[in-house]
Amino acid sequence: MAKVMAPSEATGRQAASFVLGCVATLTVVLLLQRRPEELSRAPPAVHFFGGTRSSSSSSSSRGVGTSTASSPPPSSTAAGPAPVIATMAPDDGQAVPVQANATTKHPAAAPPGTTTSPGNPDDHLRRQQQYLSTAEQDDAEFRGLAAVLSRAATADDRTVIITCVNEAWAAPGSLLDLFLESFRAGEGISHLLGSVLIVAMDPPAMARCKALHPHCYLYTIPGVDLASAKFFLSKEYLELVWSKLKLQRRVLQLGYNFLFTDVDILWFRNPFKHVTAYADMSVSSDVFFGDPDRIDNFPNTGFFHVRPNNRTIAMTRIWHQARKKYPGLNEQPVFNAIKKGLVADLGLRVQYMDPAFMGGFCSYGKDLRKICTMHANCCVGLGNKLRDLRTVLGDWKNYTRMPHWEKHTAKWTVPGACIH
């Protein structure tokens, strides 16, 4: 016999079924209302270097999200990211890129007994902060240098021609006037004046430079008078020549090629035709044995071209530090003493320029049809330099006035005032 359900039990089950049905219906309605909002919402983005990529595979038929340009980092400006400067580690000679506008706190000293190693993250952080601190100090010492370099350097390869003057060399009728005049008297090189940066070592020299030339930079050494003519190897003379090397290193750290030329050099033709792409450093020579790759040639660091890279930045650092090992010497004999070590340890590529093209009173080419520059080296005394350089400039002007069929007969007047 079938079991007969009590009326009260049937009523309870009907009520429960009704409540469950209402709950299910309400759930479906809520889901249908929420679904369009979810469909219209963009999928979460996964960030990559240089852009963002959607994490949803449905946005592409190949399963790869579309890439979009990411917003610039907070340190960027409308003009672009801050310039990157290469600074040198004090012990390993490697260039470390540093944001020019970066600010850091000086690291605390390591606790006693702490062992530091290249693999220690704390040690690595301290080293990075030390490099940043060095960059900040350089920025303070060479304030405004980057701006004047950007105006003077060539646009295509960031090359600048650098010379240094003090008040005595920049005075009217002195070396600076002859230097600038030679560019105008030379063969098709007057345009190179636009890439010449004159570094003034004292305020009077700066004032004189600004009256003559558009690209001038004041670089002074506190407590050292560099205004007057200095005797060879005097204390002030040594400070002057060694300070130039520090500035040259900063130019390399800022990413510029430079050709440094002493102001007692006359320019007649374009010397860049004799700078090879292979060499890190191309340097003129007082004694040349015929092979530009022979390391035993005697360098003259009054005229040399350098490309910016880790090797050359390390070279200038080691070169400057070697001053302590060779007290009383200027930068040229010190470079000659350490050049083989620089080549062996850094892999530095050095080539020497033939004096037939880059000449000087020590050794110069006799053929005026080849000469590019003439240096008043092997000469002591400002007055002697001026006298013989004026004679050289006169010889050049006479040569340019000759008919082409007679130019092979042109000769230099033997320097008569200089000691050589």
Tab-separated table of C-alpha atoms in Angstrom:
chain	number	residue	atom	x	y	z
A	1	MET	CA	0.000	0.000	0.000
A	2	ALA	CA	1.339	3.422	-0.899
A	3	LYS	CA	2.388	5.639	1.909
A	4	VAL	CA	0.071	8.591	2.386
A	5	MET	CA	1.918	11.899	3.115
A	6	ALA	CA	0.534	14.030	5.900
A	7	PRO	CA	-0.870	17.418	4.788
A	8	SER	CA	1.503	19.356	7.041
A	9	GLU	CA	4.585	17.598	5.642
A	10	ALA	CA	3.545	18.256	2.028
A	11	THR	CA	2.987	21.894	2.740
A	12	GLY	CA	6.500	22.221	4.265
A	13	ARG	CA	8.185	20.639	1.287
A	14	GLN	CA	6.329	22.886	-1.133
A	15	ALA	CA	7.439	25.955	0.813
A	16	ALA	CA	11.077	24.820	0.793
A	17	SER	CA	10.978	24.181	-2.952
A	18	PHE	CA	9.519	27.634	-3.527
A	19	VAL	CA	12.279	29.331	-1.490
A	20	LEU	CA	15.040	27.430	-3.303
A	21	GLY	CA	13.521	28.327	-6.646
A	22	CYS	CA	13.439	32.007	-5.728
A	23	VAL	CA	17.077	31.948	-4.629
A	24	ALA	CA	18.160	30.272	-7.875
A	25	THR	CA	16.200	32.749	-9.972
A	26	LEU	CA	17.675	35.731	-8.094
A	27	THR	CA	21.200	34.344	-8.555
A	28	VAL	CA	20.724	34.016	-12.320
A	29	VAL	CA	19.388	37.577	-12.542
A	30	LEU	CA	22.365	38.985	-10.616
A	31	LEU	CA	24.847	37.107	-12.794
A	32	LEU	CA	23.221	38.381	-15.971
A	33	GLN	CA	23.390	41.952	-14.675
A	34	ARG	CA	27.084	41.650	-13.693
A	35	ARG	CA	28.321	39.921	-16.876
A	36	PRO	CA	28.284	42.990	-19.238
A	37	GLU	CA	30.378	44.971	-16.731
A	38	GLU	CA	33.022	42.229	-16.625
A	39	LEU	CA	33.093	41.896	-20.392
A	40	SER	CA	33.671	45.627	-20.823
A	41	ARG	CA	36.505	45.698	-18.290
A	42	ALA	CA	40.071	45.595	-19.774
A	43	PRO	CA	42.117	42.543	-18.820
A	44	PRO	CA	44.968	43.091	-16.380
A	45	ALA	CA	48.231	44.222	-17.995
A	46	VAL	CA	51.600	42.564	-17.550
A	47	HIS	CA	54.509	45.053	-17.722
A	48	PHE	CA	57.558	44.394	-19.871
A	49	PHE	CA	60.686	46.526	-20.539
A	50	GLY	CA	59.671	49.114	-23.083
A	51	GLY	CA	55.892	48.541	-23.021
A	52	THR	CA	52.867	46.666	-21.629
A	53	ARG	CA	51.294	43.443	-22.825
A	54	SER	CA	47.816	42.119	-22.084
A	55	SER	CA	47.660	38.938	-20.031
A	56	SER	CA	44.585	37.741	-21.886
A	57	SER	CA	45.184	35.383	-24.779
A	58	SER	CA	41.785	36.153	-26.277
A	59	SER	CA	42.917	39.568	-27.547
A	60	SER	CA	44.991	38.019	-30.336
A	61	SER	CA	44.213	35.217	-32.714
A	62	ARG	CA	47.789	33.941	-32.182
A	63	GLY	CA	47.560	34.032	-28.408
A	64	VAL	CA	49.964	37.028	-27.979
A	65	GLY	CA	48.779	40.274	-26.434
A	66	THR	CA	49.215	43.572	-28.287
A	67	SER	CA	52.089	45.822	-27.175
A	68	THR	CA	51.605	49.469	-26.301
A	69	ALA	CA	54.126	52.153	-25.375
A	70	SER	CA	54.564	52.423	-21.658
A	71	SER	CA	54.379	55.723	-19.869
A	72	PRO	CA	57.770	57.326	-19.185
A	73	PRO	CA	59.369	56.713	-15.814
A	74	PRO	CA	59.103	59.457	-13.225
A	75	SER	CA	62.710	60.537	-13.810
A	76	SER	CA	62.066	61.344	-17.470
A	77	THR	CA	61.094	64.747	-18.728
A	78	ALA	CA	59.437	66.019	-21.856
A	79	ALA	CA	62.866	66.475	-23.391
A	80	GLY	CA	63.784	62.839	-22.795
A	81	PRO	CA	65.513	60.840	-20.080
A	82	ALA	CA	68.326	62.269	-18.050
A	83	PRO	CA	71.738	61.871	-19.708
A	84	VAL	CA	73.776	58.846	-18.746
A	85	ILE	CA	77.317	59.482	-17.579
A	86	ALA	CA	80.011	56.826	-17.359
A	87	THR	CA	81.933	56.968	-14.112
A	88	MET	CA	84.955	54.920	-13.243
A	89	ALA	CA	85.343	52.483	-10.412
A	90	PRO	CA	88.430	53.406	-8.402
A	91	ASP	CA	89.784	49.870	-8.490
A	92	ASP	CA	88.619	47.993	-11.564
A	93	GLY	CA	88.587	50.582	-14.344
A	94	GLN	CA	85.110	49.668	-15.560
A	95	ALA	CA	82.702	52.351	-16.675
A	96	VAL	CA	79.428	52.404	-14.739
A	97	PRO	CA	76.454	54.255	-16.256
A	98	VAL	CA	74.977	56.779	-13.844
A	99	GLN	CA	71.942	59.001	-14.241
A	100	ALA	CA	73.154	62.584	-14.258
A	101	ASN	CA	70.333	63.715	-11.984
A	102	ALA	CA	70.563	60.770	-9.596
A	103	THR	CA	70.798	61.504	-5.894
A	104	THR	CA	72.191	59.104	-3.358
A	105	LYS	CA	73.039	58.886	0.279
A	106	HIS	CA	76.602	58.115	1.190
A	107	PRO	CA	76.824	54.510	2.371
A	108	ALA	CA	77.572	53.787	5.977
A	109	ALA	CA	80.892	52.194	6.747
A	110	ALA	CA	80.880	48.423	6.995
A	111	PRO	CA	80.752	47.125	10.573
A	112	PRO	CA	84.067	45.915	12.002
A	113	GLY	CA	84.792	42.373	10.999
A	114	THR	CA	82.458	42.475	8.000
A	115	THR	CA	83.886	40.642	5.017
A	116	THR	CA	83.121	42.177	1.647
A	117	SER	CA	83.322	40.325	-1.616
A	118	PRO	CA	82.162	40.873	-5.196
A	119	GLY	CA	79.235	38.563	-4.503
A	120	ASN	CA	78.083	40.427	-1.410
A	121	PRO	CA	74.956	42.467	-2.333
A	122	ASP	CA	75.680	45.046	0.377
A	123	ASP	CA	79.229	45.497	-0.903
A	124	HIS	CA	77.948	45.889	-4.466
A	125	LEU	CA	75.479	48.545	-3.305
A	126	ARG	CA	78.228	50.454	-1.500
A	127	ARG	CA	80.381	50.386	-4.638
A	128	GLN	CA	77.532	51.684	-6.793
A	129	GLN	CA	76.852	54.481	-4.320
A	130	GLN	CA	80.548	55.346	-4.294
A	131	TYR	CA	80.470	55.711	-8.090
A	132	LEU	CA	77.421	57.963	-7.856
A	133	SER	CA	79.166	60.083	-5.242
A	134	THR	CA	82.181	60.425	-7.556
A	135	ALA	CA	79.905	61.510	-10.400
A	136	GLU	CA	78.307	64.146	-8.179
A	137	GLN	CA	81.735	65.493	-7.206
A	138	ASP	CA	82.770	65.650	-10.868
A	139	ASP	CA	79.565	67.485	-11.722
A	140	ALA	CA	80.398	70.062	-9.052
A	141	GLU	CA	83.980	70.506	-10.267
A	142	PHE	CA	83.051	70.691	-13.946
A	143	ARG	CA	79.780	72.556	-13.633
A	144	GLY	CA	78.527	73.677	-17.048
A	145	LEU	CA	81.016	71.565	-19.008
A	146	ALA	CA	78.373	69.255	-20.476
A	147	ALA	CA	76.397	72.206	-21.817
A	148	VAL	CA	79.335	73.869	-23.553
A	149	LEU	CA	80.480	70.532	-24.988
A	150	SER	CA	77.055	69.947	-26.503
A	151	ARG	CA	77.285	73.309	-28.265
A	152	ALA	CA	80.848	72.917	-29.518
A	153	ALA	CA	80.989	69.248	-30.513
A	154	THR	CA	80.231	68.067	-34.021
A	155	ALA	CA	76.675	66.826	-34.422
A	156	ASP	CA	77.514	63.671	-36.358
A	157	ASP	CA	80.179	62.075	-34.150
A	158	ARG	CA	80.335	64.198	-30.952
A	159	THR	CA	83.925	65.350	-31.471
A	160	VAL	CA	85.392	68.468	-29.902
A	161	ILE	CA	88.781	70.149	-30.348
A	162	ILE	CA	90.127	71.311	-26.978
A	163	THR	CA	92.901	73.746	-26.140
A	164	CYS	CA	93.837	75.459	-22.870
A	165	VAL	CA	95.024	79.019	-22.235
A	166	ASN	CA	95.965	81.206	-19.314
A	167	GLU	CA	96.131	85.001	-19.229
A	168	ALA	CA	99.641	85.117	-20.701
A	169	TRP	CA	98.782	82.825	-23.613
A	170	ALA	CA	95.452	84.553	-24.301
A	171	ALA	CA	96.795	88.131	-24.263
A	172	PRO	CA	96.531	90.167	-27.489
A	173	GLY	CA	99.275	89.156	-29.907
A	174	SER	CA	100.082	86.017	-27.926
A	175	LEU	CA	99.643	82.311	-28.671
A	176	LEU	CA	95.837	82.260	-28.833
A	177	ASP	CA	95.766	84.869	-31.601
A	178	LEU	CA	98.273	82.890	-33.679
A	179	PHE	CA	96.381	79.650	-33.030
A	180	LEU	CA	93.062	81.055	-34.260
A	181	GLU	CA	94.677	82.839	-37.202
A	182	SER	CA	96.197	79.588	-38.445
A	183	PHE	CA	92.720	78.058	-38.897
A	184	ARG	CA	91.702	80.981	-41.077
A	185	ALA	CA	94.948	80.838	-43.080
A	186	GLY	CA	94.825	77.051	-43.501
A	187	GLU	CA	93.451	75.054	-46.400
A	188	GLY	CA	89.704	74.642	-45.923
A	189	ILE	CA	89.756	74.265	-42.136
A	190	SER	CA	88.186	77.514	-40.935
A	191	HIS	CA	84.934	75.613	-40.306
A	192	LEU	CA	86.739	73.555	-37.651
A	193	LEU	CA	86.803	76.642	-35.425
A	194	GLY	CA	83.140	75.938	-34.713
A	195	SER	CA	84.201	72.774	-32.866
A	196	VAL	CA	87.038	74.352	-30.869
A	197	LEU	CA	86.511	74.609	-27.109
A	198	ILE	CA	88.944	76.985	-25.400
A	199	VAL	CA	89.461	76.148	-21.728
A	200	ALA	CA	90.477	79.244	-19.771
A	201	MET	CA	92.516	78.581	-16.644
A	202	ASP	CA	91.860	81.985	-15.056
A	203	PRO	CA	89.207	84.749	-15.292
A	204	PRO	CA	91.276	87.170	-17.459
A	205	ALA	CA	91.845	84.387	-19.989
A	206	MET	CA	88.113	83.676	-19.941
A	207	ALA	CA	87.294	87.313	-20.649
A	208	ARG	CA	89.746	87.397	-23.541
A	209	CYS	CA	88.371	84.124	-24.926
A	210	LYS	CA	84.792	85.387	-24.866
A	211	ALA	CA	85.884	88.424	-26.862
A	212	LEU	CA	87.308	86.187	-29.599
A	213	HIS	CA	85.453	82.895	-29.671
A	214	PRO	CA	81.956	81.473	-29.029
A	215	HIS	CA	82.955	78.353	-27.062
A	216	CYS	CA	84.820	79.083	-23.825
A	217	TYR	CA	84.947	77.272	-20.486
A	218	LEU	CA	86.467	78.524	-17.239
A	219	TYR	CA	88.331	75.856	-15.266
A	220	THR	CA	90.304	77.105	-12.288
A	221	ILE	CA	92.284	75.347	-9.572
A	222	PRO	CA	91.662	76.824	-6.111
A	223	GLY	CA	94.788	78.266	-4.537
A	224	VAL	CA	96.925	78.047	-7.691
A	225	ASP	CA	97.808	81.090	-9.816
A	226	LEU	CA	97.846	80.001	-13.453
A	227	ALA	CA	97.523	83.435	-15.045
A	228	SER	CA	101.135	84.350	-15.814
A	229	ALA	CA	103.622	82.552	-18.030
A	230	LYS	CA	105.028	79.551	-16.174
A	231	PHE	CA	108.553	78.230	-16.248
A	232	PHE	CA	108.870	74.697	-17.556
A	233	LEU	CA	108.411	72.110	-14.753
A	234	SER	CA	107.668	74.765	-12.137
A	235	LYS	CA	105.047	73.866	-9.534
A	236	GLU	CA	102.392	75.992	-11.239
A	237	TYR	CA	103.319	74.605	-14.661
A	238	LEU	CA	102.873	71.048	-13.412
A	239	GLU	CA	99.504	71.874	-11.863
A	240	LEU	CA	98.377	73.350	-15.165
A	241	VAL	CA	99.362	70.405	-17.362
A	242	TRP	CA	98.071	67.746	-14.960
A	243	SER	CA	94.742	69.524	-14.485
A	244	LYS	CA	94.165	69.264	-18.240
A	245	LEU	CA	94.248	65.476	-17.964
A	246	LYS	CA	91.519	65.487	-15.330
A	247	LEU	CA	89.301	67.604	-17.551
A	248	GLN	CA	89.985	65.334	-20.516
A	249	ARG	CA	88.828	62.330	-18.504
A	250	ARG	CA	85.578	64.116	-17.723
A	251	VAL	CA	85.030	64.809	-21.424
A	252	LEU	CA	85.369	61.085	-22.119
A	253	GLN	CA	82.996	60.221	-19.277
A	254	LEU	CA	80.414	62.494	-20.883
A	255	GLY	CA	80.720	60.476	-24.096
A	256	TYR	CA	82.672	62.849	-26.360
A	257	ASN	CA	85.619	62.226	-28.654
A	258	PHE	CA	88.243	64.894	-28.244
A	259	LEU	CA	91.322	66.094	-30.053
A	260	PHE	CA	93.499	67.957	-27.606
A	261	THR	CA	95.874	70.515	-29.081
A	262	ASP	CA	98.312	72.738	-27.253
A	263	VAL	CA	97.736	76.382	-28.073
A	264	ASP	CA	101.308	76.690	-29.411
A	265	ILE	CA	100.321	74.555	-32.415
A	266	LEU	CA	99.468	76.074	-35.784
A	267	TRP	CA	96.852	74.295	-37.916
A	268	PHE	CA	97.208	74.267	-41.718
A	269	ARG	CA	95.223	71.226	-42.912
A	270	ASN	CA	92.622	68.872	-41.461
A	271	PRO	CA	94.414	66.377	-39.163
A	272	PHE	CA	91.350	64.163	-38.734
A	273	LYS	CA	92.203	62.523	-42.047
A	274	HIS	CA	95.090	60.871	-40.202
A	275	VAL	CA	93.066	59.588	-37.232
A	276	THR	CA	92.158	55.933	-37.770
A	277	ALA	CA	88.969	54.247	-36.597
A	278	TYR	CA	91.064	51.454	-35.060
A	279	ALA	CA	92.949	53.525	-32.511
A	280	ASP	CA	91.634	54.387	-29.065
A	281	MET	CA	94.341	57.039	-28.919
A	282	SER	CA	96.160	58.682	-31.822
A	283	VAL	CA	99.099	60.753	-30.599
A	284	SER	CA	101.724	62.924	-32.253
A	285	SER	CA	105.347	61.897	-31.983
A	286	ASP	CA	108.630	63.610	-31.177
A	287	VAL	CA	110.670	60.611	-32.340
A	288	PHE	CA	109.010	58.458	-35.001
A	289	PHE	CA	110.519	55.198	-36.243
A	290	GLY	CA	108.331	54.923	-39.335
A	291	ASP	CA	105.679	52.525	-37.976
A	292	PRO	CA	102.561	54.121	-36.427
A	293	ASP	CA	101.876	50.953	-34.404
A	294	ARG	CA	105.340	50.739	-32.869
A	295	ILE	CA	104.933	51.401	-29.165
A	296	ASP	CA	108.571	52.539	-28.860
A	297	ASN	CA	107.842	55.770	-30.751
A	298	PHE	CA	108.186	58.796	-28.474
A	299	PRO	CA	104.773	60.409	-27.863
A	300	ASN	CA	104.010	64.105	-27.713
A	301	THR	CA	100.873	64.571	-25.640
A	302	GLY	CA	100.452	68.152	-26.768
A	303	PHE	CA	98.425	66.817	-29.685
A	304	PHE	CA	96.354	63.647	-29.424
A	305	HIS	CA	92.918	62.262	-30.251
A	306	VAL	CA	90.975	59.937	-27.921
A	307	ARG	CA	87.709	58.030	-28.301
A	308	PRO	CA	85.433	57.493	-25.276
A	309	ASN	CA	85.313	53.920	-24.008
A	310	ASN	CA	86.188	51.921	-20.899
A	311	ARG	CA	89.809	51.532	-21.978
A	312	THR	CA	90.463	55.237	-22.496
A	313	ILE	CA	88.632	56.330	-19.346
A	314	ALA	CA	90.688	53.840	-17.351
A	315	MET	CA	93.813	55.061	-19.153
A	316	THR	CA	93.304	58.669	-18.074
A	317	ARG	CA	92.641	57.569	-14.503
A	318	ILE	CA	95.782	55.420	-14.303
A	319	TRP	CA	97.796	58.092	-16.085
A	320	HIS	CA	96.743	60.751	-13.585
A	321	GLN	CA	97.420	58.463	-10.614
A	322	ALA	CA	100.926	57.760	-11.948
A	323	ARG	CA	101.860	61.362	-11.170
A	324	LYS	CA	102.571	60.293	-7.584
A	325	LYS	CA	105.028	57.675	-8.807
A	326	TYR	CA	106.918	60.206	-10.947
A	327	PRO	CA	107.048	63.439	-8.918
A	328	GLY	CA	108.378	66.507	-10.662
A	329	LEU	CA	107.529	65.286	-14.170
A	330	ASN	CA	104.850	66.551	-16.506
A	331	GLU	CA	102.271	64.293	-18.098
A	332	GLN	CA	104.220	63.474	-21.288
A	333	PRO	CA	107.222	61.552	-19.873
A	334	VAL	CA	104.903	59.846	-17.396
A	335	PHE	CA	102.737	58.567	-20.247
A	336	ASN	CA	105.850	57.385	-22.052
A	337	ALA	CA	106.860	55.467	-18.921
A	338	ILE	CA	103.512	53.699	-18.446
A	339	LYS	CA	102.339	53.279	-22.061
A	340	LYS	CA	103.414	49.638	-22.413
A	341	GLY	CA	101.558	48.732	-19.240
A	342	LEU	CA	98.433	50.491	-20.505
A	343	VAL	CA	98.566	48.503	-23.729
A	344	ALA	CA	99.198	45.211	-21.932
A	345	ASP	CA	96.754	45.642	-19.050
A	346	LEU	CA	93.891	47.525	-20.716
A	347	GLY	CA	94.263	46.423	-24.320
A	348	LEU	CA	94.635	50.109	-25.208
A	349	ARG	CA	95.064	50.718	-28.938
A	350	VAL	CA	97.676	53.420	-29.464
A	351	GLN	CA	98.828	54.730	-32.828
A	352	TYR	CA	101.403	57.427	-33.516
A	353	MET	CA	101.018	60.204	-36.060
A	354	ASP	CA	103.722	60.690	-38.649
A	355	PRO	CA	105.641	63.981	-38.132
A	356	ALA	CA	105.447	64.442	-41.889
A	357	PHE	CA	101.816	65.416	-41.224
A	358	MET	CA	101.734	66.431	-37.542
A	359	GLY	CA	105.089	68.136	-37.163
A	360	GLY	CA	106.910	70.091	-34.516
A	361	PHE	CA	110.206	71.795	-33.944
A	362	CYS	CA	111.534	68.509	-32.511
A	363	SER	CA	110.781	66.686	-35.754
A	364	TYR	CA	108.891	68.048	-38.734
A	365	GLY	CA	108.250	67.140	-42.327
A	366	LYS	CA	110.037	69.200	-44.926
A	367	ASP	CA	107.203	68.977	-47.479
A	368	LEU	CA	104.741	71.831	-47.002
A	369	ARG	CA	102.348	70.033	-49.361
A	370	LYS	CA	101.692	67.420	-46.640
A	371	ILE	CA	101.913	69.228	-43.324
A	372	CYS	CA	98.745	69.543	-41.216
A	373	THR	CA	99.997	71.051	-37.950
A	374	MET	CA	103.220	72.538	-36.585
A	375	HIS	CA	104.019	72.466	-32.866
A	376	ALA	CA	106.448	74.796	-31.092
A	377	ASN	CA	107.841	71.946	-29.002
A	378	CYS	CA	111.505	71.531	-28.086
A	379	CYS	CA	111.244	75.214	-27.259
A	380	VAL	CA	111.562	77.014	-23.925
A	381	GLY	CA	110.086	80.440	-23.254
A	382	LEU	CA	106.923	82.174	-24.429
A	383	GLY	CA	108.840	84.844	-26.342
A	384	ASN	CA	110.846	82.247	-28.261
A	385	LYS	CA	107.712	80.326	-29.171
A	386	LEU	CA	105.980	83.453	-30.444
A	387	ARG	CA	108.923	84.521	-32.567
A	388	ASP	CA	109.394	81.182	-34.312
A	389	LEU	CA	105.664	80.477	-34.721
A	390	ARG	CA	105.209	83.836	-36.444
A	391	THR	CA	107.994	82.826	-38.822
A	392	VAL	CA	106.300	79.479	-39.484
A	393	LEU	CA	102.969	81.180	-40.179
A	394	GLY	CA	104.745	83.547	-42.562
A	395	ASP	CA	106.327	80.578	-44.366
A	396	TRP	CA	102.885	79.029	-44.772
A	397	LYS	CA	101.338	82.200	-46.157
A	398	ASN	CA	104.193	82.519	-48.652
A	399	TYR	CA	103.595	78.901	-49.681
A	400	THR	CA	99.885	79.476	-50.301
A	401	ARG	CA	100.682	82.430	-52.589
A	402	MET	CA	103.008	80.369	-54.778
A	403	PRO	CA	101.788	79.019	-58.115
A	404	HIS	CA	101.156	75.309	-57.877
A	405	TRP	CA	104.147	74.426	-60.069
A	406	GLU	CA	106.525	76.079	-57.582
A	407	LYS	CA	105.087	74.789	-54.314
A	408	HIS	CA	107.355	71.763	-54.222
A	409	THR	CA	110.279	74.137	-53.667
A	410	ALA	CA	108.827	75.725	-50.511
A	411	LYS	CA	110.799	75.222	-47.296
A	412	TRP	CA	110.424	76.016	-43.622
A	413	THR	CA	112.646	78.567	-41.997
A	414	VAL	CA	114.734	76.769	-39.382
A	415	PRO	CA	113.501	77.809	-35.903
A	416	GLY	CA	116.055	80.334	-34.747
A	417	ALA	CA	114.900	81.364	-31.275
A	418	CYS	CA	113.840	78.034	-29.809
A	419	ILE	CA	116.162	75.639	-28.021
A	420	HIS	CA	115.930	72.247	-29.672
